[in-house]
PDB file of C-alpha atoms in Angstrom:
ATOM      1  CA  MET U  20       9.567 -20.596   6.619  1.00 95.00           C
ATOM      2  CA  LYS U  21      10.766 -17.593   8.461  1.00 97.00           C
ATOM      3  CA  PHE U  22      12.441 -14.053   7.847  1.00 97.00           C
ATOM      4  CA  GLU U  23      13.335 -10.728   9.941  1.00 97.00           C
ATOM      5  CA  TYR U  24      13.461  -7.209   8.599  1.00 97.00           C
ATOM      6  CA  LYS U  25      14.045  -4.134  10.518  1.00 97.00           C
ATOM      7  CA  VAL U  26      12.399  -1.145   9.527  1.00 97.00           C
ATOM      8  CA  GLN U  27      13.839   2.507  10.716  1.00 96.00           C
ATOM      9  CA  GLY U  28      11.721   5.001  12.396  1.00 95.00           C
ATOM     10  CA  GLY U  29      11.804   8.303  10.683  1.00 93.00           C
ATOM     11  CA  ASP U  30      12.481   6.544   6.564  1.00 93.00           C
ATOM     12  CA  PHE U  31       9.599   6.575   4.530  1.00 91.00           C
ATOM     13  CA  VAL U  32      11.769   5.932   1.374  1.00 91.00           C
ATOM     14  CA  ARG U  33      12.225   2.280   2.546  1.00 92.00           C
ATOM     15  CA  ALA U  34       8.839   1.763   4.577  1.00 94.00           C
ATOM     16  CA  GLY U  35       7.454  -0.521   2.834  1.00 95.00           C
ATOM     17  CA  HIS U  36      10.294  -3.050   1.707  1.00 95.00           C
ATOM     18  CA  ALA U  37       9.684  -5.940   4.103  1.00 97.00           C
ATOM     19  CA  SER U  38       6.322  -5.533   2.455  1.00 97.00           C
ATOM     20  CA  SER U  39       7.677  -6.163  -0.780  1.00 97.00           C
ATOM     21  CA  GLU U  40      10.352  -8.939  -0.294  1.00 97.00           C
ATOM     22  CA  VAL U  41       7.137 -10.726   1.772  1.00 98.00           C
ATOM     23  CA  LYS U  42       5.132 -10.034  -0.947  1.00 97.00           C
ATOM     24  CA  LYS U  43       7.806 -11.768  -3.557  1.00 97.00           C
ATOM     25  CA  ILE U  44       8.144 -14.934  -1.666  1.00 97.00           C
ATOM     26  CA  LEU U  45       4.013 -15.189  -1.212  1.00 97.00           C
ATOM     27  CA  LYS U  46       4.012 -15.158  -4.755  1.00 96.00           C
ATOM     28  CA  GLN U  47       6.331 -17.426  -5.525  1.00 96.00           C
ATOM     29  CA  LEU U  48       4.948 -20.035  -3.799  1.00 96.00           C
ATOM     30  CA  ASN U  49       1.510 -19.338  -5.298  1.00 96.00           C
ATOM     31  CA  VAL U  50      -0.372 -17.960  -2.951  1.00 96.00           C
ATOM     32  CA  GLU U  51      -3.548 -16.435  -4.244  1.00 95.00           C
ATOM     33  CA  PRO U  52      -3.374 -12.374  -5.337  1.00 95.00           C
ATOM     34  CA  SER U  53      -6.590 -11.797  -2.937  1.00 95.00           C
ATOM     35  CA  LEU U  54      -4.877 -13.485  -0.119  1.00 96.00           C
ATOM     36  CA  VAL U  55      -1.169 -12.220  -0.770  1.00 97.00           C
ATOM     37  CA  LYS U  56      -2.592  -8.081  -1.165  1.00 97.00           C
ATOM     38  CA  ARG U  57      -4.012  -9.336   1.927  1.00 97.00           C
ATOM     39  CA  VAL U  58      -1.070 -10.059   4.170  1.00 98.00           C
ATOM     40  CA  VAL U  59       1.172  -7.409   2.407  1.00 98.00           C
ATOM     41  CA  VAL U  60      -1.070  -4.418   2.839  1.00 97.00           C
ATOM     42  CA  ALA U  61      -1.896  -4.836   6.526  1.00 98.00           C
ATOM     43  CA  LEU U  62       2.120  -5.438   6.223  1.00 98.00           C
ATOM     44  CA  TYR U  63       2.545  -2.236   4.780  1.00 97.00           C
ATOM     45  CA  GLU U  64       0.439  -0.516   7.069  1.00 96.00           C
ATOM     46  CA  ALA U  65       1.910  -1.508  10.285  1.00 97.00           C
ATOM     47  CA  GLU U  66       5.752  -0.763   9.117  1.00 97.00           C
ATOM     48  CA  VAL U  67       4.417   2.707   8.049  1.00 95.00           C
ATOM     49  CA  ASN U  68       3.318   2.792  11.901  1.00 95.00           C
ATOM     50  CA  ILE U  69       7.011   2.058  12.837  1.00 96.00           C
ATOM     51  CA  VAL U  70       8.354   4.442  11.137  1.00 95.00           C
ATOM     52  CA  ALA U  71       6.079   7.175  11.377  1.00 94.00           C
ATOM     53  CA  HIS U  72       5.569   6.891  15.241  1.00 94.00           C
ATOM     54  CA  ALA U  73       8.235   4.421  16.377  1.00 95.00           C
ATOM     55  CA  TYR U  74      12.540   4.795  15.951  1.00 96.00           C
ATOM     56  CA  ASN U  75      13.198   1.228  15.409  1.00 96.00           C
ATOM     57  CA  GLY U  76      11.411  -1.947  15.099  1.00 97.00           C
ATOM     58  CA  MET U  77      11.551  -5.833  13.840  1.00 97.00           C
ATOM     59  CA  ALA U  78       8.961  -7.672  11.486  1.00 98.00           C
ATOM     60  CA  TYR U  79       9.255 -11.481  11.764  1.00 98.00           C
ATOM     61  CA  VAL U  80       7.234 -13.467   9.044  1.00 98.00           C
ATOM     62  CA  ASP U  81       6.627 -16.918   9.977  1.00 98.00           C
ATOM     63  CA  ILE U  82       5.003 -18.859   6.246  1.00 97.00           C
ATOM     64  CA  ASP U  83       3.695 -22.045   6.130  1.00 95.00           C
ATOM     65  CA  ALA U  84       1.150 -24.028   4.126  1.00 93.00           C
ATOM     66  CA  SER U  85      -1.980 -23.193   6.242  1.00 96.00           C
ATOM     67  CA  ARG U  86      -1.049 -19.091   7.781  1.00 97.00           C
ATOM     68  CA  VAL U  87       1.133 -16.967   7.475  1.00 98.00           C
ATOM     69  CA  LEU U  88       1.928 -15.298  11.118  1.00 98.00           C
ATOM     70  CA  VAL U  89       2.851 -11.584  11.252  1.00 98.00           C
ATOM     71  CA  ARG U  90       4.938  -9.713  14.576  1.00 98.00           C
ATOM     72  CA  LEU U  91       5.989  -7.099  14.666  1.00 98.00           C
ATOM     73  CA  ASP U  92       7.944  -5.576  18.311  1.00 97.00           C
ATOM     74  CA  ASP U  93       9.242  -2.119  17.958  1.00 97.00           C
ATOM     75  CA  ASN U  94      10.456   0.416  20.123  1.00 97.00           C
ATOM     76  CA  GLY U  95       9.051   3.846  20.474  1.00 95.00           C
ATOM     77  CA  PRO U  96       6.613   6.010  22.367  1.00 95.00           C
ATOM     78  CA  GLY U  97       3.890   2.853  22.547  1.00 95.00           C
ATOM     79  CA  ILE U  98      -0.261   3.580  23.294  1.00 94.00           C
ATOM     80  CA  SER U  99      -1.355   5.128  26.181  1.00 93.00           C
ATOM     81  CA  ASP U 100      -5.152   4.567  24.994  1.00 93.00           C
ATOM     82  CA  ILE U 101      -5.226   1.569  22.396  1.00 94.00           C
ATOM     83  CA  GLU U 102      -9.046   1.403  22.759  1.00 93.00           C
ATOM     84  CA  LEU U 103      -8.531   4.957  21.103  1.00 93.00           C
ATOM     85  CA  ALA U 104      -6.031   4.114  18.367  1.00 93.00           C
ATOM     86  CA  MET U 105      -8.447   1.141  16.925  1.00 93.00           C
ATOM     87  CA  GLN U 106     -11.616   4.113  16.072  1.00 92.00           C
ATOM     88  CA  PRO U 107     -10.872   4.717  12.638  1.00 91.00           C
ATOM     89  CA  GLY U 108     -10.254   7.911  12.130  1.00 91.00           C
ATOM     90  CA  PHE U 109      -7.926   8.396  15.511  1.00 92.00           C
ATOM     91  CA  SER U 110      -5.135   9.924  14.982  1.00 92.00           C
ATOM     92  CA  THR U 111      -1.177  11.526  17.001  1.00 92.00           C
ATOM     93  CA  ALA U 112       0.423  11.266  13.170  1.00 91.00           C
ATOM     94  CA  SER U 113       2.827  14.191  12.421  1.00 91.00           C
ATOM     95  CA  SER U 114       1.864  16.719   9.521  1.00 91.00           C
ATOM     96  CA  THR U 115       5.390  14.784   8.332  1.00 88.00           C
ATOM     97  CA  VAL U 116       3.483  11.442   7.625  1.00 91.00           C
ATOM     98  CA  ARG U 117       0.236  13.190   6.694  1.00 92.00           C
ATOM     99  CA  GLU U 118       2.008  14.973   3.504  1.00 88.00           C
ATOM    100  CA  MET U 119       3.332  10.989   2.723  1.00 89.00           C
ATOM    101  CA  GLY U 120       0.305  10.287   2.442  1.00 90.00           C
ATOM    102  CA  PHE U 121      -0.391   8.666   5.583  1.00 92.00           C
ATOM    103  CA  GLY U 122      -2.379   9.929   9.598  1.00 88.00           C
ATOM    104  CA  ALA U 123      -5.489   9.287   8.613  1.00 89.00           C
ATOM    105  CA  GLY U 124      -5.923   6.657  11.589  1.00 88.00           C
ATOM    106  CA  MET U 125      -7.088   3.973   9.336  1.00 90.00           C
ATOM    107  CA  GLY U 126      -3.437   1.878  10.022  1.00 93.00           C
ATOM    108  CA  LEU U 127      -5.062  -0.617  12.393  1.00 95.00           C
ATOM    109  CA  PRO U 128      -8.189  -0.455  11.923  1.00 95.00           C
ATOM    110  CA  ASN U 129      -7.215  -1.908   7.952  1.00 96.00           C
ATOM    111  CA  ILE U 130      -4.444  -4.247   9.607  1.00 97.00           C
ATOM    112  CA  LYS U 131      -6.993  -6.288  11.349  1.00 96.00           C
ATOM    113  CA  SER U 132      -9.608  -5.514   8.630  1.00 96.00           C
ATOM    114  CA  ASN U 133      -7.240  -7.667   6.078  1.00 97.00           C
ATOM    115  CA  SER U 134      -6.026 -10.487   8.936  1.00 97.00           C
ATOM    116  CA  ASP U 135      -8.245 -13.081  10.561  1.00 97.00           C
ATOM    117  CA  GLU U 136      -6.340 -12.545  13.469  1.00 97.00           C
ATOM    118  CA  PHE U 137      -4.788  -9.790  15.702  1.00 97.00           C
ATOM    119  CA  SER U 138      -3.904  -8.918  18.998  1.00 97.00           C
ATOM    120  CA  ILE U 139      -2.283  -5.402  20.063  1.00 97.00           C
ATOM    121  CA  SER U 140      -0.390  -4.484  23.137  1.00 96.00           C
ATOM    122  CA  SER U 141       1.991  -1.629  24.180  1.00 96.00           C
ATOM    123  CA  GLU U 142       4.057  -0.598  26.857  1.00 96.00           C
ATOM    124  CA  VAL U 143       3.817   3.665  27.091  1.00 96.00           C
ATOM    125  CA  GLY U 144       7.748   4.568  26.865  1.00 96.00           C
ATOM    126  CA  LYS U 145       8.632   1.356  25.764  1.00 97.00           C
ATOM    127  CA  GLY U 146       6.858  -0.190  22.456  1.00 96.00           C
ATOM    128  CA  THR U 147       4.327  -1.998  20.859  1.00 97.00           C
ATOM    129  CA  HIS U 148       3.615  -4.934  20.206  1.00 98.00           C
ATOM    130  CA  LEU U 149       1.554  -5.964  16.615  1.00 97.00           C
ATOM    131  CA  GLU U 150       0.448  -9.380  16.271  1.00 98.00           C
ATOM    132  CA  PHE U 151      -1.995 -11.001  13.271  1.00 98.00           C
ATOM    133  CA  VAL U 152      -2.267 -14.116  10.900  1.00 98.00           C
ATOM    134  CA  VAL U 153      -3.726 -15.198   7.939  1.00 98.00           C
ATOM    135  CA  TYR U 154      -5.539 -18.117   7.006  1.00 97.00           C
ATOM    136  CA  LEU U 155      -4.124 -19.384   3.267  1.00 95.00           C
ATOM    137  CA  ASN U 156      -7.413 -21.823   2.708  1.00 84.00           C
ATOM    138  CA  SER U 157      -9.958 -19.300   4.608  1.00 57.00           C
ATOM    139  CA  LYS U 158     -12.510 -17.617   1.734  1.00 51.00           C
TER     140      LYS U 158
ATOM    141  CA  MET G 157     -10.720  -0.123 -21.629  1.00 95.00           C
ATOM    142  CA  ARG G 158      -7.167  -0.493 -22.737  1.00 97.00           C
ATOM    143  CA  ILE G 159      -4.452   1.505 -20.686  1.00 97.00           C
ATOM    144  CA  GLY G 160      -3.042   2.896 -23.726  1.00 97.00           C
ATOM    145  CA  GLU G 161      -6.184   4.038 -25.378  1.00 97.00           C
ATOM    146  CA  LEU G 162      -7.339   5.347 -21.411  1.00 97.00           C
ATOM    147  CA  VAL G 163      -3.612   8.024 -21.378  1.00 97.00           C
ATOM    148  CA  LYS G 164      -5.015   9.212 -24.982  1.00 97.00           C
ATOM    149  CA  HIS G 165      -8.232  10.175 -23.836  1.00 98.00           C
ATOM    150  CA  ILE G 166      -6.686  12.228 -20.834  1.00 98.00           C
ATOM    151  CA  ASP G 167      -3.268  13.995 -22.991  1.00 97.00           C
ATOM    152  CA  GLY G 168      -1.537  12.029 -20.502  1.00 97.00           C
ATOM    153  CA  LYS G 169       2.722  11.194 -20.515  1.00 98.00           C
ATOM    154  CA  VAL G 170       3.412   7.954 -20.056  1.00 98.00           C
ATOM    155  CA  LEU G 171       6.945   7.558 -17.947  1.00 98.00           C
ATOM    156  CA  CYS G 172       7.316   3.384 -18.081  1.00 97.00           C
ATOM    157  CA  CYS G 173       6.526   0.464 -18.559  1.00 97.00           C
ATOM    158  CA  GLU G 174       4.924   0.870 -21.906  1.00 96.00           C
ATOM    159  CA  GLU G 175       4.676  -2.986 -22.639  1.00 97.00           C
ATOM    160  CA  CYS G 176       1.826  -2.959 -20.499  1.00 96.00           C
ATOM    161  CA  LEU G 177      -0.193  -0.643 -22.371  1.00 97.00           C
ATOM    162  CA  ASP G 178      -2.303  -3.224 -23.728  1.00 97.00           C
ATOM    163  CA  SER G 179      -3.815  -4.422 -20.546  1.00 96.00           C
ATOM    164  CA  GLU G 180      -7.069  -3.876 -19.813  1.00 96.00           C
ATOM    165  CA  VAL G 181      -8.301  -1.093 -16.811  1.00 96.00           C
ATOM    166  CA  VAL G 182     -11.827  -2.072 -15.592  1.00 96.00           C
ATOM    167  CA  TYR G 183     -12.079  -0.386 -12.149  1.00 97.00           C
ATOM    168  CA  ALA G 184     -10.414   3.175 -10.564  1.00 98.00           C
ATOM    169  CA  PHE G 185      -9.895   4.941  -7.687  1.00 98.00           C
ATOM    170  CA  ALA G 186      -9.347   8.526  -6.781  1.00 98.00           C
ATOM    171  CA  SER G 187      -7.503  10.068  -3.501  1.00 97.00           C
ATOM    172  CA  ASP G 188      -4.040  11.957  -2.234  1.00 96.00           C
ATOM    173  CA  LEU G 189      -5.043   9.542   0.646  1.00 95.00           C
ATOM    174  CA  MET G 190      -2.890   6.615   0.329  1.00 95.00           C
ATOM    175  CA  SER G 191      -4.226   5.421   3.713  1.00 93.00           C
ATOM    176  CA  ASP G 192      -7.462   5.645   1.970  1.00 95.00           C
ATOM    177  CA  VAL G 193      -6.101   3.893  -1.140  1.00 96.00           C
ATOM    178  CA  LEU G 194      -5.045   0.535   1.089  1.00 96.00           C
ATOM    179  CA  THR G 195      -8.996  -0.085   2.405  1.00 95.00           C
ATOM    180  CA  VAL G 196      -9.672  -0.676  -0.906  1.00 95.00           C
ATOM    181  CA  LYS G 197     -10.269  -4.468  -1.751  1.00 92.00           C
ATOM    182  CA  CYS G 198     -10.106  -5.031  -5.543  1.00 89.00           C
ATOM    183  CA  GLU G 199      -7.028  -5.965  -7.069  1.00 86.00           C
ATOM    184  CA  ASN G 200      -5.524  -4.293 -10.633  1.00 90.00           C
ATOM    185  CA  PHE G 201      -6.764  -1.254 -11.132  1.00 96.00           C
ATOM    186  CA  LEU G 202      -6.160   2.238 -11.788  1.00 98.00           C
ATOM    187  CA  LEU G 203      -4.869   4.842  -9.010  1.00 98.00           C
ATOM    188  CA  ILE G 204      -5.993   8.986  -9.403  1.00 98.00           C
ATOM    189  CA  THR G 205      -3.298  10.829  -6.952  1.00 98.00           C
ATOM    190  CA  GLY G 206      -2.225  14.032  -7.108  1.00 97.00           C
ATOM    191  CA  LEU G 207       0.554  12.691  -4.085  1.00 96.00           C
ATOM    192  CA  SER G 208       3.928  12.130  -6.111  1.00 96.00           C
ATOM    193  CA  ASN G 209       6.186  10.977  -3.758  1.00 95.00           C
ATOM    194  CA  ILE G 210       7.660   7.236  -2.947  1.00 95.00           C
ATOM    195  CA  GLN G 211       4.863   5.918  -0.895  1.00 95.00           C
ATOM    196  CA  ALA G 212       2.328   6.150  -4.026  1.00 97.00           C
ATOM    197  CA  VAL G 213       4.099   4.164  -6.184  1.00 97.00           C
ATOM    198  CA  ARG G 214       4.922   2.044  -2.663  1.00 97.00           C
ATOM    199  CA  THR G 215       1.135   1.587  -1.693  1.00 97.00           C
ATOM    200  CA  ALA G 216      -0.092   0.627  -5.302  1.00 97.00           C
ATOM    201  CA  GLU G 217       3.363  -2.107  -5.618  1.00 97.00           C
ATOM    202  CA  MET G 218       0.649  -3.861  -2.434  1.00 97.00           C
ATOM    203  CA  SER G 219      -2.681  -3.196  -3.484  1.00 96.00           C
ATOM    204  CA  ASP G 220      -2.146  -4.846  -6.959  1.00 96.00           C
ATOM    205  CA  ILE G 221      -2.850  -1.427  -8.960  1.00 97.00           C
ATOM    206  CA  GLN G 222      -1.693  -1.696 -12.574  1.00 96.00           C
ATOM    207  CA  VAL G 223      -1.576   2.300 -13.265  1.00 98.00           C
ATOM    208  CA  ILE G 224      -1.351   5.277 -11.766  1.00 98.00           C
ATOM    209  CA  VAL G 225      -1.355   8.546 -12.999  1.00 98.00           C
ATOM    210  CA  PHE G 226      -0.575  12.021 -11.295  1.00 98.00           C
ATOM    211  CA  VAL G 227      -2.806  14.567 -11.927  1.00 98.00           C
ATOM    212  CA  ARG G 228      -2.223  18.490 -10.715  1.00 97.00           C
ATOM    213  CA  ASN G 229       0.917  18.618 -13.118  1.00 95.00           C
ATOM    214  CA  LYS G 230       2.817  16.896 -10.394  1.00 96.00           C
ATOM    215  CA  ARG G 231       6.323  15.335 -11.393  1.00 95.00           C
ATOM    216  CA  VAL G 232       7.992  11.717 -10.359  1.00 97.00           C
ATOM    217  CA  SER G 233      11.017  11.512  -9.322  1.00 97.00           C
ATOM    218  CA  GLU G 234      13.486   8.355 -11.800  1.00 97.00           C
ATOM    219  CA  ASP G 235      13.397   6.926  -7.761  1.00 96.00           C
ATOM    220  CA  MET G 236       9.526   6.320  -8.500  1.00 97.00           C
ATOM    221  CA  ILE G 237       9.962   4.818 -11.732  1.00 98.00           C
ATOM    222  CA  ARG G 238      12.884   2.430 -11.174  1.00 97.00           C
ATOM    223  CA  LEU G 239      10.189   1.006  -8.354  1.00 97.00           C
ATOM    224  CA  ALA G 240       7.137   1.062 -10.248  1.00 98.00           C
ATOM    225  CA  ARG G 241       9.340  -0.616 -12.868  1.00 97.00           C
ATOM    226  CA  GLU G 242      10.315  -3.403 -10.381  1.00 96.00           C
ATOM    227  CA  ASN G 243       6.631  -4.168 -10.540  1.00 96.00           C
ATOM    228  CA  SER G 244       5.330  -3.542 -14.003  1.00 97.00           C
ATOM    229  CA  ILE G 245       3.224  -0.413 -12.458  1.00 98.00           C
ATOM    230  CA  VAL G 246       2.721   2.008 -15.267  1.00 98.00           C
ATOM    231  CA  LEU G 247       2.942   5.536 -14.450  1.00 98.00           C
ATOM    232  CA  VAL G 248       1.563   8.601 -16.319  1.00 98.00           C
ATOM    233  CA  GLU G 249       1.918  12.317 -15.558  1.00 98.00           C
ATOM    234  CA  CYS G 250      -1.485  14.166 -16.685  1.00 97.00           C
ATOM    235  CA  SER G 251      -2.125  18.653 -16.740  1.00 97.00           C
ATOM    236  CA  CYS G 252      -5.639  17.780 -15.570  1.00 97.00           C
ATOM    237  CA  THR G 253      -7.544  18.070 -12.305  1.00 98.00           C
ATOM    238  CA  MET G 254      -8.265  14.870 -10.591  1.00 98.00           C
ATOM    239  CA  PHE G 255     -11.817  15.714 -10.770  1.00 98.00           C
ATOM    240  CA  LYS G 256     -11.809  16.129 -14.905  1.00 98.00           C
ATOM    241  CA  VAL G 257      -9.932  13.446 -15.053  1.00 98.00           C
ATOM    242  CA  SER G 258     -12.141  11.503 -12.947  1.00 98.00           C
ATOM    243  CA  GLY G 259     -14.921  12.536 -14.945  1.00 98.00           C
ATOM    244  CA  ILE G 260     -13.584  11.593 -18.556  1.00 98.00           C
ATOM    245  CA  LEU G 261     -12.930   8.028 -17.180  1.00 98.00           C
ATOM    246  CA  TYR G 262     -15.789   7.885 -15.695  1.00 98.00           C
ATOM    247  CA  GLY G 263     -17.536   8.731 -19.103  1.00 97.00           C
ATOM    248  CA  LEU G 264     -15.626   6.480 -21.014  1.00 97.00           C
ATOM    249  CA  GLY G 265     -16.645   3.375 -18.836  1.00 97.00           C
ATOM    250  CA  ILE G 266     -14.358   2.927 -15.914  1.00 97.00           C
ATOM    251  CA  LYS G 267     -16.119   1.916 -12.599  1.00 97.00           C
ATOM    252  CA  ALA G 268     -16.167   2.740  -9.664  1.00 97.00           C
ATOM    253  CA  VAL G 269     -14.476   0.139  -6.637  1.00 95.00           C
ATOM    254  CA  TYR G 270     -17.238   0.685  -4.428  1.00 94.00           C
TER     255      TYR G 270
END
């Protein structure tokens, strides 16, 4: 099953819409709650990243019996030093983002810790591509 | 402890999902930073926060949080209540500080998530 969702930069009211829809789908499919949580927390962190840093983006979610594959592509400023961005505590978030309760530099590490496979690539001035997989039969 | 009983101890005001007040709470976490809340691995816990916005409720939805206690007299909006109802999350307003609510709940036997 494949689903896609638009994510609008700067729209904090709608941030989490894709994650909310995916949570409903995974619950309907009777996926174990701890695995649902790993997928939706990672997706929500990624959505918030697009809302906080990019102009717009798309979330593509592909679910089969063995895994959930999530791909997020955004149009935005990109990340010049991915290694630095992956360090817990590093953040370039604005004060608006911090007022929303985010921007602590924990999003990317948390996406990685909730997923079984994780990759990120970025081009400065163009955008960021992030992909993660959660296996549904893992313990 | 039952949510309903716990709310009485902190003199809280329940804003929605009264039908969930008989559910039991075992764990709690206190933070104004949703980034921190999202790193909590367990499910079904109570969140104590002073951050009153729609993303606090979204974070609760993703994190399988049963109850949010908004401390320091923070007011909850209608949009937040609507989203909480959709997800059966009990929202509670409370005039105490985060420290006081944490202390009361800890004294009642509610456990830390780690």
